[in-house]
Coordinates of C-alpha atoms (C1' of nucleotides) in Angstrom, one line a residue:
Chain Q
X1 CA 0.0 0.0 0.0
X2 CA 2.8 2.4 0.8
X3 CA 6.1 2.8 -0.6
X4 CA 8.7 4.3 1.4
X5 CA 11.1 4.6 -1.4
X6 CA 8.6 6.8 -3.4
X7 CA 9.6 10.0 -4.0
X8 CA 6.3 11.3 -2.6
X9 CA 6.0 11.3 0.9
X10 CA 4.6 9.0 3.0
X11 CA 1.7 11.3 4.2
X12 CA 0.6 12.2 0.5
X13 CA 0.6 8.4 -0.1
X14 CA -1.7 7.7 3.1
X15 CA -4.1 10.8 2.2
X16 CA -4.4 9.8 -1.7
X17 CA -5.1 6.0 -0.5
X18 CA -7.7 6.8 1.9
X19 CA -9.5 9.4 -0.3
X20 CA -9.6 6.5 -3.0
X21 CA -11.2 4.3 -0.2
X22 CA -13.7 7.7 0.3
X23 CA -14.8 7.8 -3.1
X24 CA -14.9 4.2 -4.1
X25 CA -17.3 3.7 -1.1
X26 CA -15.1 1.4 0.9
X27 CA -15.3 3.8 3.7
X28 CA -19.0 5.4 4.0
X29 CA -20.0 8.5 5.6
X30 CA -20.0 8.6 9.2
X31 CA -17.7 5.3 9.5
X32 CA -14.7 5.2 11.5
X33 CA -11.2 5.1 10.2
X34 CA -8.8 2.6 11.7
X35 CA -6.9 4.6 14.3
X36 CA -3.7 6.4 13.9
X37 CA -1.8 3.8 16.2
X38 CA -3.0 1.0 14.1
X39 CA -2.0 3.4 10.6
X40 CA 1.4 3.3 12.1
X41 CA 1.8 -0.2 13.4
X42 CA 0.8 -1.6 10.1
X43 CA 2.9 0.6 7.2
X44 CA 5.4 0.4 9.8
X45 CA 6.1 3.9 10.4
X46 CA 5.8 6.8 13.2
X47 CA 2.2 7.9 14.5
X48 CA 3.4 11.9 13.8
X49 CA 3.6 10.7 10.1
X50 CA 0.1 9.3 10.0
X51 CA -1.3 12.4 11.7
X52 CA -0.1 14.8 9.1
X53 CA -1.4 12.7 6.1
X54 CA -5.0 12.9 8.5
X55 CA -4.7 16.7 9.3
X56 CA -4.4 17.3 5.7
X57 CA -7.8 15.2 5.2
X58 CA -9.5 16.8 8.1
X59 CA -8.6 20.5 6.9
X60 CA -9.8 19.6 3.7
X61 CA -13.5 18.3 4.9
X62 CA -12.5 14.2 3.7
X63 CA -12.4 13.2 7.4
X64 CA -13.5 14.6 10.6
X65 CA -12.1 13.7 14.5
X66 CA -13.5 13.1 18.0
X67 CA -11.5 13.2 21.1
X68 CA -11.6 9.6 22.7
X69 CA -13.6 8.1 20.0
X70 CA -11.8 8.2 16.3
X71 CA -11.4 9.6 13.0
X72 CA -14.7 9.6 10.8
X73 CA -15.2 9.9 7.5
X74 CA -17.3 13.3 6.3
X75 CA -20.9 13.7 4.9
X76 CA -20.5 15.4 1.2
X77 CA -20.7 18.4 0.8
X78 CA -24.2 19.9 0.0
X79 CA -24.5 22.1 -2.6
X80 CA -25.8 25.5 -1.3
X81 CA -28.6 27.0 -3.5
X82 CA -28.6 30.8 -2.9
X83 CA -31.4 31.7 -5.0
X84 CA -31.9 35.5 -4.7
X85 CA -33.1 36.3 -1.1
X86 CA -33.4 32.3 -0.4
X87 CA -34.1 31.9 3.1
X88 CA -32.5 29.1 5.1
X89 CA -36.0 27.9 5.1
X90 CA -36.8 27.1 1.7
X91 CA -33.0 26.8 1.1
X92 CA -33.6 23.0 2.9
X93 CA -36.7 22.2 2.1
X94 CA -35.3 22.5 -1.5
X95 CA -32.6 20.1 -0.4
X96 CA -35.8 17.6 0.8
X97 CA -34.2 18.2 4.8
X98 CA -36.6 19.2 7.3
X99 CA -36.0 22.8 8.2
X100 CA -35.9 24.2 12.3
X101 CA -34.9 26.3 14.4
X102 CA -34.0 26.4 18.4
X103 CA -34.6 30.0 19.7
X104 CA -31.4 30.9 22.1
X105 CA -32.1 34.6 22.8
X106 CA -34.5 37.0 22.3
X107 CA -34.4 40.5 23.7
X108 CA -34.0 44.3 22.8
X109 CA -30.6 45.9 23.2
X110 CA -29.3 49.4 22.7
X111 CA -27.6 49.4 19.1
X112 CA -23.5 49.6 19.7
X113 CA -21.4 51.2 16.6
X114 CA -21.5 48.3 14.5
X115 CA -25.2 47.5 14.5
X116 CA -25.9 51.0 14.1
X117 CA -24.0 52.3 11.2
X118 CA -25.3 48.9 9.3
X119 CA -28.7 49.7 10.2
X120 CA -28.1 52.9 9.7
X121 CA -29.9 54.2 13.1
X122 CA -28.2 55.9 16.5
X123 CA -25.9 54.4 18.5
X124 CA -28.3 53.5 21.4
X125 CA -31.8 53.2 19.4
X126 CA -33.1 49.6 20.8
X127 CA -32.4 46.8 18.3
X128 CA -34.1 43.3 18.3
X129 CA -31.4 40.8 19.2
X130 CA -32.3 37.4 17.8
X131 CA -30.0 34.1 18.3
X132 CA -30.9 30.9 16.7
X133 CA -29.9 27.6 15.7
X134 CA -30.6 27.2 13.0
X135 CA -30.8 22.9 11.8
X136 CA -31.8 20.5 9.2
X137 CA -33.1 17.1 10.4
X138 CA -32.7 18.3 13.7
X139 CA -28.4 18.5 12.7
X140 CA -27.1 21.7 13.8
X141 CA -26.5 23.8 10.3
X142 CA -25.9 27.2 11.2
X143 CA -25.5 29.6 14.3
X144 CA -27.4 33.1 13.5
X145 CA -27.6 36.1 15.2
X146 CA -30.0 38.6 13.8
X147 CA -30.7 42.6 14.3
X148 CA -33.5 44.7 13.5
X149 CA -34.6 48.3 14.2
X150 CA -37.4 47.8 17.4
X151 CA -38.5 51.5 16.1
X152 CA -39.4 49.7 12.8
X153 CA -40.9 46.9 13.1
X154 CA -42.8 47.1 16.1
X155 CA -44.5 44.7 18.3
X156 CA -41.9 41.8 17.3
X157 CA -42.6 38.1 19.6
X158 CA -41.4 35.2 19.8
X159 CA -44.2 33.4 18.6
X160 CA -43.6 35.0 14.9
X161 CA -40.2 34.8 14.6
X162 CA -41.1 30.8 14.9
X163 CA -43.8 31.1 12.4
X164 CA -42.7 33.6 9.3
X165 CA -40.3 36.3 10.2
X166 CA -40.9 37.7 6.9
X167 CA -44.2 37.2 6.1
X168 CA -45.3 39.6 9.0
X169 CA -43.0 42.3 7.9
X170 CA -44.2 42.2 4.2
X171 CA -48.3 41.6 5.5
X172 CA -48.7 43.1 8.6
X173 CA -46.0 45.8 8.9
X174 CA -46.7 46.5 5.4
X175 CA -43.3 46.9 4.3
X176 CA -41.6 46.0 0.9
X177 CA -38.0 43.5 1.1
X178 CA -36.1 44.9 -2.2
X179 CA -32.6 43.6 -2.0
X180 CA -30.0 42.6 0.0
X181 CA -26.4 42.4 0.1
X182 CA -24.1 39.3 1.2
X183 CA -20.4 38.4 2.2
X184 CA -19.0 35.0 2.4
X185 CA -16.4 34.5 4.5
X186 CA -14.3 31.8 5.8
X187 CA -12.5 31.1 9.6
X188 CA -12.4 29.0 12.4
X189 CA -14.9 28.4 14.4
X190 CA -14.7 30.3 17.6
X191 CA -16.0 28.1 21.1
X192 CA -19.4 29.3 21.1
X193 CA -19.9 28.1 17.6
X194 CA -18.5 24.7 18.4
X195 CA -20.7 24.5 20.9
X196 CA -23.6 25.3 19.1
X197 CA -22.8 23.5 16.6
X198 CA -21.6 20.1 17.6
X199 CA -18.1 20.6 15.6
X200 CA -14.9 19.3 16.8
X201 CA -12.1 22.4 17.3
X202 CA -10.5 24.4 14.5
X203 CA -13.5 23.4 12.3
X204 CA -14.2 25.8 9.1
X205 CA -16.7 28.1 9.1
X206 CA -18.8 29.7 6.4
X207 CA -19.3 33.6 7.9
X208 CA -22.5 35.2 6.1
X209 CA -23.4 38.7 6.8
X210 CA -26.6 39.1 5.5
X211 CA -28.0 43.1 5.0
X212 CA -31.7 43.3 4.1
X213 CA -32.9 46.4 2.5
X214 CA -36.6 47.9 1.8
X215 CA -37.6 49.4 -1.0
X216 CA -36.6 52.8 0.1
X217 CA -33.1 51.8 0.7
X218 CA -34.2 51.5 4.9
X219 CA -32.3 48.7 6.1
X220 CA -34.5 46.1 7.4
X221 CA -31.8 43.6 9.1
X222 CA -28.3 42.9 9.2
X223 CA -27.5 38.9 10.0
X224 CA -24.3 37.2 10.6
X225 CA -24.7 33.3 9.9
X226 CA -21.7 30.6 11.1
X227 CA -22.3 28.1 8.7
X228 CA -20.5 24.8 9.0
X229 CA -18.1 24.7 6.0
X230 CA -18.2 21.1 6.2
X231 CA -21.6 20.8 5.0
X232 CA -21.7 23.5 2.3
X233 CA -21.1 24.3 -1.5
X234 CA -22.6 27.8 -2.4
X235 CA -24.9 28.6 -5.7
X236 CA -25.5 32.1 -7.1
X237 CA -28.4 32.6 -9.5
X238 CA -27.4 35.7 -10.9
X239 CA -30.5 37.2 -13.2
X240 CA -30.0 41.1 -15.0
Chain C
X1 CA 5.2 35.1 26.0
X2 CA 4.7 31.6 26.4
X3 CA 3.5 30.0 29.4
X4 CA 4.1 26.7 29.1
X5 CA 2.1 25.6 32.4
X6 CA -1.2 27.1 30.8
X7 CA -3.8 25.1 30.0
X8 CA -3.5 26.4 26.8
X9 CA -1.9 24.8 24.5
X10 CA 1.6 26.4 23.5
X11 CA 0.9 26.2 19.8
X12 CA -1.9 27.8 20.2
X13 CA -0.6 30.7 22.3
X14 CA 2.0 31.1 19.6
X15 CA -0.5 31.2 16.9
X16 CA -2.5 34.0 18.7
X17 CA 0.9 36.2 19.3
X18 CA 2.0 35.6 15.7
X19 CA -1.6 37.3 14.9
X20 CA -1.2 39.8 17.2
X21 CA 2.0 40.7 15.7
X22 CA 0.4 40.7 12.3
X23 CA -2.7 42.8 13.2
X24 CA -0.6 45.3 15.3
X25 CA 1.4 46.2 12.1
X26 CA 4.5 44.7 14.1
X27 CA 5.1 42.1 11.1
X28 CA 3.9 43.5 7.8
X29 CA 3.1 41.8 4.9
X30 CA 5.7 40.1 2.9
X31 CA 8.3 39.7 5.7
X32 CA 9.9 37.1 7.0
X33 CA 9.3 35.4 10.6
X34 CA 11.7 34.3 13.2
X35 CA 13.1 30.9 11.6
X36 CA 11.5 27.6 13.2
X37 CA 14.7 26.7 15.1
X38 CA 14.6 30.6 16.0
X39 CA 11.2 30.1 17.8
X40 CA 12.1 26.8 18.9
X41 CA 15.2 28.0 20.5
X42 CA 14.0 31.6 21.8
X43 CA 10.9 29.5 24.1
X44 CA 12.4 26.1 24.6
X45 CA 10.1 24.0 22.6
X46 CA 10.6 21.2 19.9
X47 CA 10.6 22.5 16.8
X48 CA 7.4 20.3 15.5
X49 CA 5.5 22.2 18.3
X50 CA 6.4 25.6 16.2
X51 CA 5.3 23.6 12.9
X52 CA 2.2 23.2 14.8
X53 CA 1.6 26.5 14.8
X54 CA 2.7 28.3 12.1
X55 CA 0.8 25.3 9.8
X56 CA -2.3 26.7 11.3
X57 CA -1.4 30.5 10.7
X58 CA -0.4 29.2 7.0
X59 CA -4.0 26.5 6.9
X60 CA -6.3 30.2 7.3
X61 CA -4.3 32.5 5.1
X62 CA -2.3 34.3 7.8
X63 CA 1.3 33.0 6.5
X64 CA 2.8 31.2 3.8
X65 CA 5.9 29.4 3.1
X66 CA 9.3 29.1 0.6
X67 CA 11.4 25.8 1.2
X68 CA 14.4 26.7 1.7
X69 CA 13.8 30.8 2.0
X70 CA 11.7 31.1 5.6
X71 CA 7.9 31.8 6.1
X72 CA 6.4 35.3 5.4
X73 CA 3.1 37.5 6.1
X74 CA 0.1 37.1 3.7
X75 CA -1.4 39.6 2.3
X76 CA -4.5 40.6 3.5
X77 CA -8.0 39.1 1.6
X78 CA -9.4 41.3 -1.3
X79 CA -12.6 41.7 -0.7
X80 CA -14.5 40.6 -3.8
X81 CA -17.8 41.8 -5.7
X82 CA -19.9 39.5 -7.0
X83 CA -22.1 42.7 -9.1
X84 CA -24.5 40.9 -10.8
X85 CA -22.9 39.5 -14.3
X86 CA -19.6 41.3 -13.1
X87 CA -16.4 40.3 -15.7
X88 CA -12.7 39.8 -14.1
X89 CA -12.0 43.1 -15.3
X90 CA -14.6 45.2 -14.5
X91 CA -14.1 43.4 -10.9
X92 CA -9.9 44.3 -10.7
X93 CA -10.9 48.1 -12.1
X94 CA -13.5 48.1 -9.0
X95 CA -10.6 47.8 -6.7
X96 CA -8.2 50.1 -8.7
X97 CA -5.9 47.7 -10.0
X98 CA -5.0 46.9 -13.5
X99 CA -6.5 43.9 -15.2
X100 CA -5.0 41.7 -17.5
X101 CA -5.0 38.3 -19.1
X102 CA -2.4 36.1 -20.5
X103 CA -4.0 33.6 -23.2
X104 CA -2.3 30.2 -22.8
X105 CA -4.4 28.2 -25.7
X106 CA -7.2 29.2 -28.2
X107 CA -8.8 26.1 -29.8
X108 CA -12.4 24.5 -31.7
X109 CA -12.1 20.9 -29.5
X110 CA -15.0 18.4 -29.6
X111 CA -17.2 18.7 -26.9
X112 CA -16.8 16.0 -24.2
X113 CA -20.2 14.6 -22.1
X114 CA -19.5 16.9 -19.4
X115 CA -19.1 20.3 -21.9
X116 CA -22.0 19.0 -24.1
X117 CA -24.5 18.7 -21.2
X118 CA -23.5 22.0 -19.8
X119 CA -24.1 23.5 -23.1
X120 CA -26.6 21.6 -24.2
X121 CA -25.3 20.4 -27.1
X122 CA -24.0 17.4 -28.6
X123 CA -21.4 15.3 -27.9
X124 CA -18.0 16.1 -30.2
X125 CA -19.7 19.6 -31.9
X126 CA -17.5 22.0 -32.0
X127 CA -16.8 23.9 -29.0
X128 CA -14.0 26.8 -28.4
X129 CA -11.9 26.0 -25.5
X130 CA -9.9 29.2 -24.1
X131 CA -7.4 29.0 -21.7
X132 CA -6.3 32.3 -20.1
X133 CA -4.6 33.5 -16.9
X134 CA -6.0 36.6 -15.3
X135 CA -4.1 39.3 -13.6
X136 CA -4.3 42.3 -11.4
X137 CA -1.5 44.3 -11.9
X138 CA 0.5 41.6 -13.1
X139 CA -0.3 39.3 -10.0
X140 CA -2.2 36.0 -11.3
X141 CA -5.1 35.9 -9.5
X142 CA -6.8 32.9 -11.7
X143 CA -7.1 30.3 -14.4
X144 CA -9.6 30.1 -16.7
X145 CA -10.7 28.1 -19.2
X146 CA -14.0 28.9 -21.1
X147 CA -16.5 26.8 -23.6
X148 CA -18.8 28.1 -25.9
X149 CA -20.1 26.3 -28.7
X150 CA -18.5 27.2 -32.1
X151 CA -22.0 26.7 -33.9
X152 CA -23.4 30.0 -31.7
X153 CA -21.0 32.2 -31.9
X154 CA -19.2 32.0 -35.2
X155 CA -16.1 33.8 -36.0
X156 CA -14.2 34.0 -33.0
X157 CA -10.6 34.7 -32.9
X158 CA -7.9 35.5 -30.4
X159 CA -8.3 39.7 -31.0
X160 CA -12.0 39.3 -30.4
X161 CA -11.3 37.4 -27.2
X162 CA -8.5 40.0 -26.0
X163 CA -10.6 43.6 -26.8
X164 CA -14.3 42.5 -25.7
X165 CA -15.2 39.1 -25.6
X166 CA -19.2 40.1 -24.4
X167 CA -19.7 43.7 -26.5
X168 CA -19.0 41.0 -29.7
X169 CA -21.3 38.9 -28.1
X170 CA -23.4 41.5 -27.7
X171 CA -23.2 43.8 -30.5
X172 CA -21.7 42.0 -33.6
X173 CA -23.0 38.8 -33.1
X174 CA -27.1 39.7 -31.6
X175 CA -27.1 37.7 -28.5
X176 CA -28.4 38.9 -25.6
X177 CA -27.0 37.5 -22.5
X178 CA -29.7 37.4 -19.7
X179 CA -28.6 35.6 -16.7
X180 CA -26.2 33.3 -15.1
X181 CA -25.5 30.9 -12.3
X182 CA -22.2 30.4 -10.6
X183 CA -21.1 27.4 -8.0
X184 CA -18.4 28.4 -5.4
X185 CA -16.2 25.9 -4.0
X186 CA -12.7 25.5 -2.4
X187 CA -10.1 23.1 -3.3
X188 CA -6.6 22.6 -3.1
X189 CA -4.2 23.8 -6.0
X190 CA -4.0 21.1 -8.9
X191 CA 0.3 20.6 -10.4
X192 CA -1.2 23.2 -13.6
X193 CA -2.6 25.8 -10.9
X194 CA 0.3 26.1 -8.8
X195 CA 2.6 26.8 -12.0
X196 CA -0.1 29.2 -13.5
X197 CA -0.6 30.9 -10.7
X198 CA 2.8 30.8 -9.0
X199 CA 1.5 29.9 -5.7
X200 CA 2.7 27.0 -2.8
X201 CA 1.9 23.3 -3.4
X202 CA -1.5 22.9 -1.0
X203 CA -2.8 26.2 -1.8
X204 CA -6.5 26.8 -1.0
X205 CA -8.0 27.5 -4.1
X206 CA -11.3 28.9 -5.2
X207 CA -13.1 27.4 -7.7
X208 CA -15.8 29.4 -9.5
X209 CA -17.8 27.5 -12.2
X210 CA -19.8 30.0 -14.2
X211 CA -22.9 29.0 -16.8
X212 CA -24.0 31.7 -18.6
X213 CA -27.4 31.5 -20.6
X214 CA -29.4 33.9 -23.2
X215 CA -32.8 35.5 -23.1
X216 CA -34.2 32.2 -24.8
X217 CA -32.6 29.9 -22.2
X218 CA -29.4 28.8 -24.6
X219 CA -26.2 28.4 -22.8
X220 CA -23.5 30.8 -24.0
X221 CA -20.6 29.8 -22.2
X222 CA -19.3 27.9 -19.3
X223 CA -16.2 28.9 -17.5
X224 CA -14.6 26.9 -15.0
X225 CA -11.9 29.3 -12.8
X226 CA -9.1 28.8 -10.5
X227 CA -8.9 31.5 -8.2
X228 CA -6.3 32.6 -5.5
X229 CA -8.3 31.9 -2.2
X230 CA -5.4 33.8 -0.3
X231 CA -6.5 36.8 -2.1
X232 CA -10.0 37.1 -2.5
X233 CA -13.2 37.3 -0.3
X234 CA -17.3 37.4 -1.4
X235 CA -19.6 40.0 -1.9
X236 CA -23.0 38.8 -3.6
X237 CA -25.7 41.4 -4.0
X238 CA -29.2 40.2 -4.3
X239 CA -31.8 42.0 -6.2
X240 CA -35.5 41.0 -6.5
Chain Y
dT1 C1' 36.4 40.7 -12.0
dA2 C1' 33.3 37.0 -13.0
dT3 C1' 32.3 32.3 -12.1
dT4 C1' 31.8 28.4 -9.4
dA5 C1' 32.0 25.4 -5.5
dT6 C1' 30.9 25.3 -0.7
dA7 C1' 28.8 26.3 3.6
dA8 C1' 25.1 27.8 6.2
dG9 C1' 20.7 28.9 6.4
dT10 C1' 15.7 27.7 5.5
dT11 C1' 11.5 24.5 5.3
dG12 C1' 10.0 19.5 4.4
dT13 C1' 9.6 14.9 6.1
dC14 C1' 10.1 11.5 9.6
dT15 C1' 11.2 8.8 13.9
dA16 C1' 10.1 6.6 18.4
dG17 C1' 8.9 7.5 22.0
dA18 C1' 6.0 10.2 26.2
dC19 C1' 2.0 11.8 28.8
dC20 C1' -2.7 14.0 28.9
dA21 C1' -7.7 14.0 28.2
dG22 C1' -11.6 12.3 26.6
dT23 C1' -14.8 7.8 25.5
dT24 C1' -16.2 3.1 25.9
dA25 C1' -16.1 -1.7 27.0
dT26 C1' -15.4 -4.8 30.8
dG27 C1' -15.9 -7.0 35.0
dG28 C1' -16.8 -7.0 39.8
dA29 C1' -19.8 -5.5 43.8
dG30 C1' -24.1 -5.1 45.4
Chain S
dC1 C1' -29.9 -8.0 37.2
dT2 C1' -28.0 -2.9 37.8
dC3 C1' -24.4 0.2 39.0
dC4 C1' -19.9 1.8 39.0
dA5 C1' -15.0 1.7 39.1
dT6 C1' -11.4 0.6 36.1
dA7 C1' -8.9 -0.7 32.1
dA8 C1' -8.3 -0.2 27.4
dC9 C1' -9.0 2.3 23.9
dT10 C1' -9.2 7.0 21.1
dG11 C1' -7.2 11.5 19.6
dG12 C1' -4.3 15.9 21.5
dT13 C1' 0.0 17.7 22.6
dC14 C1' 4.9 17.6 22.9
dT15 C1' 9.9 16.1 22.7
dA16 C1' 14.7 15.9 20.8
dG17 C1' 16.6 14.6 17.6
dA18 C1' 17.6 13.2 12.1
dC19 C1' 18.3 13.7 7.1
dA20 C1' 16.5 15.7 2.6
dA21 C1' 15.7 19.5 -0.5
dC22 C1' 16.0 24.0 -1.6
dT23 C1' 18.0 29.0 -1.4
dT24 C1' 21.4 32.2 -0.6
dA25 C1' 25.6 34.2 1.2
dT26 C1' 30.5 33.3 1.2
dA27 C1' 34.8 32.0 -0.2
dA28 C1' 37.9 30.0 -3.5
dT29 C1' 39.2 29.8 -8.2
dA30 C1' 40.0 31.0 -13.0

DNA sequence: TATTATAAGTTGTCTAGACCAGTTATGGAG
DNA sequence: CTCCATAACTGGTCTAGACAACTTATAATA
């Protein structure tokens, strides 16, 4: 299986071998991997060795690891459909998964510099602060924190932001959602998002800031979004 | 600087001062770090500890590295557009830098399955292929290689290609181009990318596959592109 | 002076261990 | 039988070296 008189090294040869074994099926999603000290033991050469050829396949979203319980082999990635303003909603249903959410805060704060200049309001005007979880097939997807002027759309509960955040702005608040601007991102996950999200440390994350504007240019929300990189491929429609 | 008795790990704690040192302006882009064996020396740690680190600062774009020369500051992350149907260079002009391209091959091929169903045509018509570097301020910053089918747009020939590809398009030969769809995804730098683009072996690399169709719903071209994921970062605007 | 060989520097790869910190199977006590 | 301590696993971190491959400064040579 390995040749240590190959020119390439010893690591390249493990990670091209066991992405062969990925892709030819012989290790499904979700198995385990033999372990590192069993690598070693049987291509006869030092555990460091066989930990560089897996770091190379964990940073590169083959394989992922567990403390205490072994190296697994990664879901594909899933295409990410971004079809105009696409919601994360619709965005898995399209994918057939069962969209949900888990509320973890909801409150209204006094804006701070950042939320204010991209909501374009005072320093200090109360914002909405919303914090969800956002998963599909009740698997962790995405970790979102969402602002919104309280001065614009008033009367906000919890009770509509679980049924259709945006159907009440656009039906009962009468206001009309014209375009909206987004950045993608990548970096590590900090420790609330590997938390939240059930990732192992050092994971990639997908960053989206999301800016929602009305018709009049108001903005209507400014949303960051931790994606799991490990689970996404993104798709632009772009129309003229 | 280091505490080894933390509970932090010490490759981690010399990851966060090497950023520190970066973000304060103490170690500006394009210089060189302390050696390994420097590092290694100056705290009293093995040297594969201060591999450790400085492969995670080069795994998220912080660093990068010359065998044999030392390890150096990346730059930082263009921020890139995504305006609608924007071209490379309207994109590089955007940013005040000068664009450029460098064609590498200009040929009618036969179409293979994978070109033919993207362009809905059939296998072995005619297609151009067009291979082409692109360059900001003579930095290459991608590789493309575009297909259009020979039987739409007739004519073709490397001047067109190097004036205004989508004006001839547009003007000369009566197509209107009306909307396009483009798949993001990150990868690590094939042998022909790292020459191309004169980047490290295990480069992130962004790959950007662009289908681009007319008002009647014929595909025009598809583009496949390599870009430099040390150099650029998304912006999508969404209008509805 | 210009060229070329050499030495000294760099990162790249690899070893053969060690101990720590989690997880899980096992086996004994109740 | 259930419960719980423990042993046997897993990956995480770290050591103190080694030699290879590549670059560059230095010194010897023509």
């Amino acid at each position: 299986m390995i040749d240590k008189n190959s020119p390439l090294p010893i690591y390249f040869q493990i990670e091209e071998q066991i992405k062969r074994q990925i892709e030819s099926g012989e290790f499904q999603a979700h198995n385990a991997l033999p372990s590192e000290r069993e690598y070693a033991e049987q291509f006869e050469i030092s555990r460091m060795t066989v930990r560089q050829a897996i770091n190379n396949l964990v940073n590169d979203g083959y394989l992922y690891r567990q403390k205490g319980r072994g190296t697994f082999v990664a879901d594909k990635k899933l295409e990410q459909q971004l079809n105009g303003l696409t919601s994360f909603t619709e965005d898995m249903k399209a994918r057939g998964l069962n969209p949900s959410s888990k509320l973890l805060s909801f409150e209204i704060i006094p804006a701070n510099k950042k939320i204010a200049n991209e909501l374009h309001i005072s320093t200090y005007a109360p914002v909405y602060e919303i914090k969800r979880i956002r998963l599909a097939d009740d698997v962790p997807m995405a970790l979102e924190t969402m602002y919104m002027s309280a001065n614009l759309i008033k009367g906000l509960t919890e009770e509509i932001i679980n049924l259709s955040l945006y159907q009440y702005i656009e039906n009962y608040a009468k206001l009309k959602i014209d375009y909206a601007t987004q950045t993608l991102e990548s970096a590590i996950a900090s420790d609330t998002e590997i938390t939240h999200l059930a990732i192992p440390k050092h994971s990639p994350i997908l960053f989206i800031q999301r800016n929602t504007f009305l018709q009049d240019g108001t903005p209507l929300e400014y949303v960051k979004s931790a994606y799991r990189a490990d689970r996404y491929k993104f798709t632009i429609n772009i129309t003229r």
